mmCIF file of C-alpha atoms in Angstrom:
data_model
loop_
_atom_site.group_PDB
_atom_site.id
_atom_site.type_symbol
_atom_site.label_atom_id
_atom_site.label_comp_id
_atom_site.label_asym_id
_atom_site.label_seq_id
_atom_site.Cartn_x
_atom_site.Cartn_y
_atom_site.Cartn_z
ATOM 1 C CA UNK A 255 -50.264 -10.987 59.918
ATOM 2 C CA UNK A 256 -48.617 -7.855 58.583
ATOM 3 C CA UNK A 257 -50.736 -4.779 58.012
ATOM 4 C CA UNK A 258 -49.501 -2.036 55.723
ATOM 5 C CA UNK A 259 -51.356 1.232 55.987
ATOM 6 C CA UNK A 260 -51.148 3.875 53.275
ATOM 7 C CA UNK A 261 -52.657 7.342 53.660
ATOM 8 C CA UNK A 262 -53.673 8.534 50.202
ATOM 9 C CA UNK A 263 -54.404 12.088 49.203
ATOM 10 C CA UNK A 264 -54.517 12.766 45.462
ATOM 11 C CA UNK A 265 -51.878 10.215 44.467
ATOM 12 C CA UNK A 266 -53.675 8.703 41.484
ATOM 13 C CA UNK A 267 -50.551 8.078 39.363
ATOM 14 C CA UNK A 268 -48.348 6.796 42.173
ATOM 15 C CA UNK A 269 -50.785 4.197 43.518
ATOM 16 C CA UNK A 270 -50.616 1.596 40.735
ATOM 17 C CA UNK A 271 -46.814 1.205 40.670
ATOM 18 C CA UNK A 272 -46.671 1.386 44.479
ATOM 19 C CA UNK A 273 -49.173 -1.426 44.877
ATOM 20 C CA UNK A 274 -47.443 -3.626 42.300
ATOM 21 C CA UNK A 275 -44.103 -3.218 44.073
ATOM 22 C CA UNK A 276 -45.619 -3.892 47.478
ATOM 23 C CA UNK A 277 -47.445 -6.944 46.211
ATOM 24 C CA UNK A 278 -44.296 -8.366 44.646
ATOM 25 C CA UNK A 279 -42.290 -7.960 47.850
ATOM 26 C CA UNK A 280 -44.996 -9.166 50.217
ATOM 27 C CA UNK A 281 -46.026 -12.195 48.193
ATOM 28 C CA UNK A 282 -42.410 -13.293 47.810
ATOM 29 C CA UNK A 283 -41.712 -13.052 51.549
ATOM 30 C CA UNK A 284 -44.989 -13.632 53.338
ATOM 31 C CA UNK A 285 -47.203 -15.394 50.747
ATOM 32 C CA UNK A 286 -50.713 -14.354 51.767
ATOM 33 C CA UNK A 287 -50.166 -13.393 55.380
ATOM 34 C CA UNK A 288 -50.551 -9.661 54.857
ATOM 35 C CA UNK A 289 -53.035 -6.919 54.104
ATOM 36 C CA UNK A 290 -52.757 -3.409 52.802
ATOM 37 C CA UNK A 291 -55.133 -0.705 53.988
ATOM 38 C CA UNK A 292 -55.469 2.365 51.823
ATOM 39 C CA UNK A 293 -57.011 5.301 53.632
ATOM 40 C CA UNK A 294 -58.420 7.678 51.056
ATOM 41 C CA UNK A 295 -58.274 11.046 52.745
ATOM 42 C CA UNK A 296 -60.855 12.801 50.609
ATOM 43 C CA UNK A 297 -58.967 12.644 47.308
ATOM 44 C CA UNK A 298 -60.628 14.302 44.323
ATOM 45 C CA UNK A 299 -58.397 13.147 41.471
ATOM 46 C CA UNK A 300 -59.855 9.698 40.840
ATOM 47 C CA UNK A 301 -57.769 7.931 43.500
ATOM 48 C CA UNK A 302 -61.006 6.701 45.098
ATOM 49 C CA UNK A 303 -62.231 4.912 41.968
ATOM 50 C CA UNK A 304 -58.795 3.453 41.368
ATOM 51 C CA UNK A 305 -58.637 2.093 44.928
ATOM 52 C CA UNK A 306 -62.100 0.577 44.550
ATOM 53 C CA UNK A 307 -61.001 -1.247 41.414
ATOM 54 C CA UNK A 308 -57.860 -2.475 43.203
ATOM 55 C CA UNK A 309 -59.976 -3.737 46.088
ATOM 56 C CA UNK A 310 -62.275 -5.533 43.670
ATOM 57 C CA UNK A 311 -59.343 -7.290 42.023
ATOM 58 C CA UNK A 312 -57.438 -8.287 45.172
ATOM 59 C CA UNK A 313 -59.077 -9.223 48.487
ATOM 60 C CA UNK A 314 -55.950 -8.267 50.409
ATOM 61 C CA UNK A 315 -56.548 -4.634 49.562
ATOM 62 C CA UNK A 316 -58.739 -2.874 52.103
ATOM 63 C CA UNK A 317 -59.918 0.656 51.526
ATOM 64 C CA UNK A 318 -61.308 3.233 53.924
ATOM 65 C CA UNK A 319 -62.893 6.302 52.365
ATOM 66 C CA UNK A 320 -63.086 9.427 54.492
ATOM 67 C CA UNK A 321 -66.011 11.806 54.154
ATOM 68 C CA UNK A 322 -63.679 14.725 53.517
ATOM 69 C CA UNK A 323 -60.005 15.595 53.899
ATOM 70 C CA UNK A 324 -59.009 15.109 57.519
ATOM 71 C CA UNK A 325 -55.227 15.286 57.196
ATOM 72 C CA UNK A 326 -52.397 12.807 57.299
ATOM 73 C CA UNK A 327 -52.559 12.184 61.029
ATOM 74 C CA UNK A 328 -56.233 11.204 60.903
ATOM 75 C CA UNK A 329 -55.527 8.971 57.919
ATOM 76 C CA UNK A 330 -52.738 7.193 59.774
ATOM 77 C CA UNK A 331 -54.955 6.790 62.832
ATOM 78 C CA UNK A 332 -57.677 5.234 60.717
ATOM 79 C CA UNK A 333 -55.126 2.858 59.229
ATOM 80 C CA UNK A 334 -54.043 1.744 62.702
ATOM 81 C CA UNK A 335 -57.643 1.431 63.892
ATOM 82 C CA UNK A 336 -58.666 -0.813 61.021
ATOM 83 C CA UNK A 337 -55.459 -2.862 60.878
ATOM 84 C CA UNK A 338 -55.793 -6.435 62.067
ATOM 85 C CA UNK A 339 -52.175 -7.563 61.925
ATOM 86 C CA UNK A 340 -49.797 -7.800 64.858
ATOM 87 C CA UNK A 341 -47.232 -5.824 62.865
ATOM 88 C CA UNK A 342 -48.261 -2.467 61.461
ATOM 89 C CA UNK A 343 -46.222 -0.640 58.839
ATOM 90 C CA UNK A 344 -47.283 2.787 57.600
ATOM 91 C CA UNK A 345 -46.115 3.687 54.098
ATOM 92 C CA UNK A 346 -46.224 6.933 52.169
ATOM 93 C CA UNK A 347 -48.760 7.033 49.372
ATOM 94 C CA UNK A 348 -46.423 8.898 47.044
ATOM 95 C CA UNK A 349 -44.135 5.977 46.223
ATOM 96 C CA UNK A 350 -40.993 7.610 47.634
ATOM 97 C CA UNK A 351 -40.420 4.744 50.060
ATOM 98 C CA UNK A 352 -39.137 1.435 48.777
ATOM 99 C CA UNK A 353 -41.182 -1.631 49.780
ATOM 100 C CA UNK A 354 -37.982 -3.695 49.460
ATOM 101 C CA UNK A 355 -37.023 -2.378 52.908
ATOM 102 C CA UNK A 356 -40.055 -3.933 54.596
ATOM 103 C CA UNK A 357 -38.608 -7.431 55.144
ATOM 104 C CA UNK A 358 -35.498 -5.931 56.776
ATOM 105 C CA UNK A 359 -37.658 -3.932 59.162
ATOM 106 C CA UNK A 360 -39.710 -6.960 60.073
ATOM 107 C CA UNK A 361 -36.498 -8.882 60.711
ATOM 108 C CA UNK A 362 -35.548 -6.161 63.217
ATOM 109 C CA UNK A 363 -38.901 -6.560 64.964
ATOM 110 C CA UNK A 364 -38.299 -10.279 65.194
ATOM 111 C CA UNK A 365 -35.010 -9.558 66.958
ATOM 112 C CA UNK A 366 -37.080 -8.174 69.824
ATOM 113 C CA UNK A 367 -37.475 -4.501 69.016
ATOM 114 C CA UNK A 368 -40.983 -3.094 69.057
ATOM 115 C CA UNK A 369 -40.423 -0.148 66.770
ATOM 116 C CA UNK A 370 -38.130 -0.020 63.767
ATOM 117 C CA UNK A 371 -37.833 3.387 62.186
ATOM 118 C CA UNK A 372 -36.761 4.103 58.647
ATOM 119 C CA UNK A 373 -33.941 6.557 58.098
ATOM 120 C CA UNK A 374 -33.840 8.193 54.680
ATOM 121 C CA UNK A 375 -30.075 8.464 54.722
ATOM 122 C CA UNK A 376 -29.804 9.481 51.096
ATOM 123 C CA UNK A 377 -32.762 11.745 50.737
ATOM 124 C CA UNK A 378 -34.047 12.764 47.304
ATOM 125 C CA UNK A 379 -35.819 16.017 47.976
ATOM 126 C CA UNK A 380 -35.167 19.691 47.541
ATOM 127 C CA UNK A 381 -32.109 20.307 49.752
ATOM 128 C CA UNK A 382 -32.790 23.749 51.153
ATOM 129 C CA UNK A 383 -36.542 23.612 51.419
ATOM 130 C CA UNK A 384 -37.055 20.111 52.737
ATOM 131 C CA UNK A 385 -33.809 18.551 53.935
ATOM 132 C CA UNK A 386 -32.175 21.300 55.990
ATOM 133 C CA UNK A 387 -35.227 22.108 58.144
ATOM 134 C CA UNK A 388 -35.769 18.393 58.476
ATOM 135 C CA UNK A 389 -32.253 17.750 59.801
ATOM 136 C CA UNK A 390 -32.603 20.580 62.310
ATOM 137 C CA UNK A 391 -36.044 19.380 63.353
ATOM 138 C CA UNK A 392 -34.825 15.833 63.878
ATOM 139 C CA UNK A 393 -31.887 17.011 66.018
ATOM 140 C CA UNK A 394 -34.271 19.143 68.072
ATOM 141 C CA UNK A 395 -36.843 16.389 68.511
ATOM 142 C CA UNK A 396 -34.164 13.893 69.529
ATOM 143 C CA UNK A 397 -32.709 16.271 72.088
ATOM 144 C CA UNK A 398 -36.073 17.296 73.541
ATOM 145 C CA UNK A 399 -37.730 13.897 73.650
ATOM 146 C CA UNK A 400 -34.838 11.625 74.516
ATOM 147 C CA UNK A 401 -35.698 9.338 71.592
ATOM 148 C CA UNK A 402 -32.566 9.193 69.452
ATOM 149 C CA UNK A 403 -33.601 8.854 65.817
ATOM 150 C CA UNK A 404 -32.235 10.447 62.674
ATOM 151 C CA UNK A 405 -35.467 10.708 60.765
ATOM 152 C CA UNK A 406 -38.794 11.190 62.491
ATOM 153 C CA UNK A 407 -40.464 12.351 59.300
ATOM 154 C CA UNK A 408 -40.047 9.082 57.413
ATOM 155 C CA UNK A 409 -43.399 7.324 57.524
ATOM 156 C CA UNK A 410 -41.894 3.966 56.720
ATOM 157 C CA UNK A 411 -41.623 2.496 60.173
ATOM 158 C CA UNK A 412 -42.571 -0.868 61.572
ATOM 159 C CA UNK A 413 -44.547 -1.153 64.796
ATOM 160 C CA UNK A 414 -45.741 -4.007 66.909
ATOM 161 C CA UNK A 415 -49.484 -3.517 67.149
ATOM 162 C CA UNK A 416 -49.529 -3.487 70.955
ATOM 163 C CA UNK A 417 -47.439 -0.306 71.206
ATOM 164 C CA UNK A 418 -49.496 1.553 68.642
ATOM 165 C CA UNK A 419 -53.086 0.393 69.058
ATOM 166 C CA UNK A 420 -53.992 2.555 72.030
ATOM 167 C CA UNK A 421 -52.253 5.653 70.750
ATOM 168 C CA UNK A 422 -54.440 8.599 69.863
ATOM 169 C CA UNK A 423 -52.978 11.276 67.674
ATOM 170 C CA UNK A 424 -54.251 14.791 67.139
ATOM 171 C CA UNK A 425 -53.271 17.655 64.883
ATOM 172 C CA UNK A 426 -50.052 16.772 63.086
ATOM 173 C CA UNK A 427 -48.628 14.462 65.677
ATOM 174 C CA UNK A 428 -47.832 11.582 63.328
ATOM 175 C CA UNK A 429 -44.237 12.793 63.317
ATOM 176 C CA UNK A 430 -43.959 11.983 66.996
ATOM 177 C CA UNK A 431 -45.330 8.469 66.855
ATOM 178 C CA UNK A 432 -42.024 6.899 68.013
ATOM 179 C CA UNK A 433 -42.194 9.103 71.102
ATOM 180 C CA UNK A 434 -45.686 7.867 71.920
ATOM 181 C CA UNK A 435 -44.431 4.328 71.403
ATOM 182 C CA UNK A 436 -41.578 5.081 73.796
ATOM 183 C CA UNK A 437 -44.133 5.944 76.500
ATOM 184 C CA UNK A 438 -45.606 2.509 75.970
ATOM 185 C CA UNK A 439 -42.188 1.164 76.862
ATOM 186 C CA UNK A 440 -41.172 0.252 73.330
ATOM 187 C CA UNK A 441 -37.617 -0.612 72.397
ATOM 188 C CA UNK A 442 -36.757 1.457 69.358
ATOM 189 C CA UNK A 443 -34.189 0.985 66.628
ATOM 190 C CA UNK A 444 -33.671 2.324 63.136
ATOM 191 C CA UNK A 445 -32.278 1.153 59.819
ATOM 192 C CA UNK A 446 -31.306 3.178 56.739
ATOM 193 C CA UNK A 447 -33.892 2.885 53.982
ATOM 194 C CA UNK A 448 -33.696 3.910 50.364
ATOM 195 C CA UNK A 449 -35.618 6.884 49.150
ATOM 196 C CA UNK A 450 -36.722 7.754 45.628
ATOM 197 C CA UNK A 451 -37.363 11.123 44.112
ATOM 198 C CA UNK A 452 -41.017 11.947 43.712
ATOM 199 C CA UNK A 453 -42.128 10.919 40.230
ATOM 200 C CA UNK A 454 -45.735 12.008 40.199
ATOM 201 C CA UNK A 455 -47.911 14.524 41.969
ATOM 202 C CA UNK A 456 -46.430 17.202 44.172
ATOM 203 C CA UNK A 457 -45.417 17.510 47.781
ATOM 204 C CA UNK A 458 -48.033 18.705 50.220
ATOM 205 C CA UNK A 459 -45.517 20.118 52.672
ATOM 206 C CA UNK A 460 -43.547 23.320 52.789
ATOM 207 C CA UNK A 461 -41.357 25.370 55.044
ATOM 208 C CA UNK A 462 -44.075 26.580 57.410
ATOM 209 C CA UNK A 463 -43.778 23.296 59.264
ATOM 210 C CA UNK A 464 -40.855 24.455 61.374
ATOM 211 C CA UNK A 465 -42.884 26.531 63.813
ATOM 212 C CA UNK A 466 -45.565 23.859 63.962
ATOM 213 C CA UNK A 467 -42.962 21.242 64.809
ATOM 214 C CA UNK A 468 -41.678 23.395 67.652
ATOM 215 C CA UNK A 469 -45.185 23.840 69.052
ATOM 216 C CA UNK A 470 -46.024 20.165 68.687
ATOM 217 C CA UNK A 471 -42.776 19.348 70.405
ATOM 218 C CA UNK A 472 -43.707 21.518 73.366
ATOM 219 C CA UNK A 473 -47.054 19.751 73.533
ATOM 220 C CA UNK A 474 -45.452 16.325 73.440
ATOM 221 C CA UNK A 475 -42.984 17.287 76.133
ATOM 222 C CA UNK A 476 -45.792 18.697 78.258
ATOM 223 C CA UNK A 477 -47.914 15.585 77.834
ATOM 224 C CA UNK A 478 -44.966 13.382 78.653
ATOM 225 C CA UNK A 479 -43.805 15.204 81.760
ATOM 226 C CA UNK A 480 -46.774 17.046 83.202
ATOM 227 C CA UNK A 481 -49.967 15.340 82.020
ATOM 228 C CA UNK A 482 -50.374 13.745 85.436
ATOM 229 C CA UNK A 483 -49.066 16.694 87.413
ATOM 230 C CA UNK A 484 -49.894 19.867 85.476
ATOM 231 C CA UNK A 485 -49.676 21.920 88.660
ATOM 232 C CA UNK A 486 -45.892 21.570 88.641
ATOM 233 C CA UNK A 487 -45.582 23.468 85.380
ATOM 234 C CA UNK A 488 -48.291 26.056 85.948
ATOM 235 C CA UNK A 489 -47.352 26.388 89.590
ATOM 236 C CA UNK A 490 -43.725 27.022 88.668
ATOM 237 C CA UNK A 491 -44.650 29.977 86.480
ATOM 238 C CA UNK A 492 -47.138 31.148 89.103
ATOM 239 C CA UNK A 493 -44.549 31.166 91.864
ATOM 240 C CA UNK A 494 -42.001 32.807 89.577
ATOM 241 C CA UNK A 495 -44.519 35.543 88.911
ATOM 242 C CA UNK A 496 -45.342 35.931 92.611
ATOM 243 C CA UNK A 497 -41.689 36.221 93.585
ATOM 244 C CA UNK A 498 -41.146 38.758 90.803
ATOM 245 C CA UNK A 499 -44.137 40.773 91.986
ATOM 246 C CA UNK A 500 -42.841 40.689 95.576
ATOM 247 C CA UNK A 501 -39.448 41.900 94.393
ATOM 248 C CA UNK A 502 -40.944 44.736 92.382
ATOM 249 C CA UNK A 503 -43.158 45.761 95.342
ATOM 250 C CA UNK A 504 -40.203 46.020 97.676
ATOM 251 C CA UNK A 505 -38.309 47.981 95.048
ATOM 252 C CA UNK A 506 -41.239 50.345 94.504
ATOM 253 C CA UNK A 507 -41.630 51.005 98.246
ATOM 254 C CA UNK A 508 -37.902 51.605 98.505
ATOM 255 C CA UNK A 509 -37.924 54.086 95.621
ATOM 256 C CA UNK A 510 -40.906 55.905 97.108
ATOM 257 C CA UNK A 511 -39.489 56.260 100.627
ATOM 258 C CA UNK A 512 -35.704 56.433 100.308
ATOM 259 C CA UNK A 513 -35.712 60.256 100.386
ATOM 260 C CA UNK A 514 -37.539 60.242 103.723
ATOM 261 C CA UNK A 515 -34.732 58.437 105.505
ATOM 262 C CA UNK A 516 -31.860 59.947 103.606
ATOM 263 C CA UNK A 517 -29.903 62.498 105.711
ATOM 264 C CA UNK A 518 -28.980 64.541 102.645
ATOM 265 C CA UNK A 519 -31.860 65.776 100.466
ATOM 266 C CA UNK A 520 -31.340 64.380 96.936
ATOM 267 C CA UNK A 521 -33.108 67.233 95.176
ATOM 268 C CA UNK A 522 -32.033 70.490 96.686
ATOM 269 C CA UNK B 115 -42.202 47.388 81.127
ATOM 270 C CA UNK B 116 -43.656 46.397 77.754
ATOM 271 C CA UNK B 117 -40.900 43.825 77.364
ATOM 272 C CA UNK B 118 -41.848 42.110 80.602
ATOM 273 C CA UNK B 119 -45.542 42.391 79.790
ATOM 274 C CA UNK B 120 -45.137 40.911 76.307
ATOM 275 C CA UNK B 121 -42.946 38.116 77.644
ATOM 276 C CA UNK B 122 -45.471 37.133 80.291
ATOM 277 C CA UNK B 123 -48.269 37.256 77.697
ATOM 278 C CA UNK B 124 -46.265 34.854 75.564
ATOM 279 C CA UNK B 125 -45.710 32.483 78.463
ATOM 280 C CA UNK B 126 -49.388 32.594 79.425
ATOM 281 C CA UNK B 127 -50.562 32.002 75.842
ATOM 282 C CA UNK B 128 -48.291 28.969 75.512
ATOM 283 C CA UNK B 129 -49.476 27.583 78.843
ATOM 284 C CA UNK B 130 -53.062 28.136 77.705
ATOM 285 C CA UNK B 131 -52.243 26.237 74.522
ATOM 286 C CA UNK B 132 -51.054 23.306 76.611
ATOM 287 C CA UNK B 133 -54.261 23.399 78.655
ATOM 288 C CA UNK B 134 -56.245 23.439 75.397
ATOM 289 C CA UNK B 135 -54.362 20.348 74.223
ATOM 290 C CA UNK B 136 -55.432 18.594 77.426
ATOM 291 C CA UNK B 137 -59.020 19.681 76.858
ATOM 292 C CA UNK B 138 -59.160 18.390 73.248
ATOM 293 C CA UNK B 139 -57.801 15.074 74.427
ATOM 294 C CA UNK B 140 -60.362 14.928 77.214
ATOM 295 C CA UNK B 141 -63.099 15.832 74.729
ATOM 296 C CA UNK B 142 -62.243 13.117 72.222
ATOM 297 C CA UNK B 143 -61.167 10.372 74.573
ATOM 298 C CA UNK B 144 -64.016 10.727 77.063
ATOM 299 C CA UNK B 145 -66.589 9.950 74.369
ATOM 300 C CA UNK B 146 -64.320 7.586 72.482
ATOM 301 C CA UNK B 147 -64.684 9.723 69.422
ATOM 302 C CA UNK B 148 -62.484 9.349 66.346
ATOM 303 C CA UNK B 149 -60.932 12.377 64.676
ATOM 304 C CA UNK B 150 -62.183 11.266 61.279
ATOM 305 C CA UNK B 151 -65.466 10.240 59.663
ATOM 306 C CA UNK B 152 -65.699 7.241 57.371
ATOM 307 C CA UNK B 153 -67.946 7.307 54.325
ATOM 308 C CA UNK B 154 -67.379 3.804 53.009
ATOM 309 C CA UNK B 155 -65.023 0.849 53.221
ATOM 310 C CA UNK B 156 -63.948 -1.951 50.861
ATOM 311 C CA UNK B 157 -63.119 -5.499 51.966
ATOM 312 C CA UNK B 158 -63.632 -4.505 55.589
ATOM 313 C CA UNK B 159 -67.241 -5.638 55.906
ATOM 314 C CA UNK B 160 -68.818 -5.137 59.265
ATOM 315 C CA UNK B 161 -65.601 -4.030 60.905
ATOM 316 C CA UNK B 162 -65.429 -0.697 62.564
ATOM 317 C CA UNK B 163 -62.500 1.204 63.934
ATOM 318 C CA UNK B 164 -63.456 0.047 67.405
ATOM 319 C CA UNK B 165 -62.653 -3.613 66.650
#
């Protein structure tokens, strides 16, 4: 079974068209062997009522309502926790991804890959504010993590359930999901996916992400390399500090005593 | 002097941040606690996130 998970936060207008498109694609390709899990992350624009009516009309629609807004990472986690399929595909709730790409991703999984990432090659967002930082961030993440992907930010990715089920995400770590999958020994590939301009609602991200991405990246790198041997990292800085202190001590003693041994008085 | 001091403070704060990340993970994973709370579900009767 294929599980689609959709984090929803105030996307009332986008949900209807998104669901119709998804249903068309999934029913054509997989008849009834699929489910879609909407995780309502504390929306307050009527998305909750709309999702309830969708769930009432179609048994394949599952809905999880959060008590309040917990953020996109928590919503994705909930989607993975409740998913029952052996293939899990997170989608954006804003309708910018195209469900037509799903069958191609699943074909990649059937070739033997465990993660297939979407790559929004032709991205339809504000160039300076969204795309440029994103390109830099992706280059940086690829270089630091050793997972070569062009687009970590694209939520449309396909995962085999076994590489994603045990993963626990905190903060805003959903961007680094392929890296977690890599630790589970996943083989990763990517395909270009189409991307539509946002029609309704507004983006919930801005430029302040850059620093957060850098900090998250340090965390991921730390967890990857030093989680089982934290002493190596802390000990390295400790020894560096000790050696520096030793050096400064010797220097200080030298400065204090050099006049004593000097044959010529320096300050007549 | 201040440069070295500020640099070391930065390094120590970042290392403390990494320790804190370990602690939050220990906190949540040791009691098998989710980072979200569910009010209600539809078409998921009787299933919990633990299934």
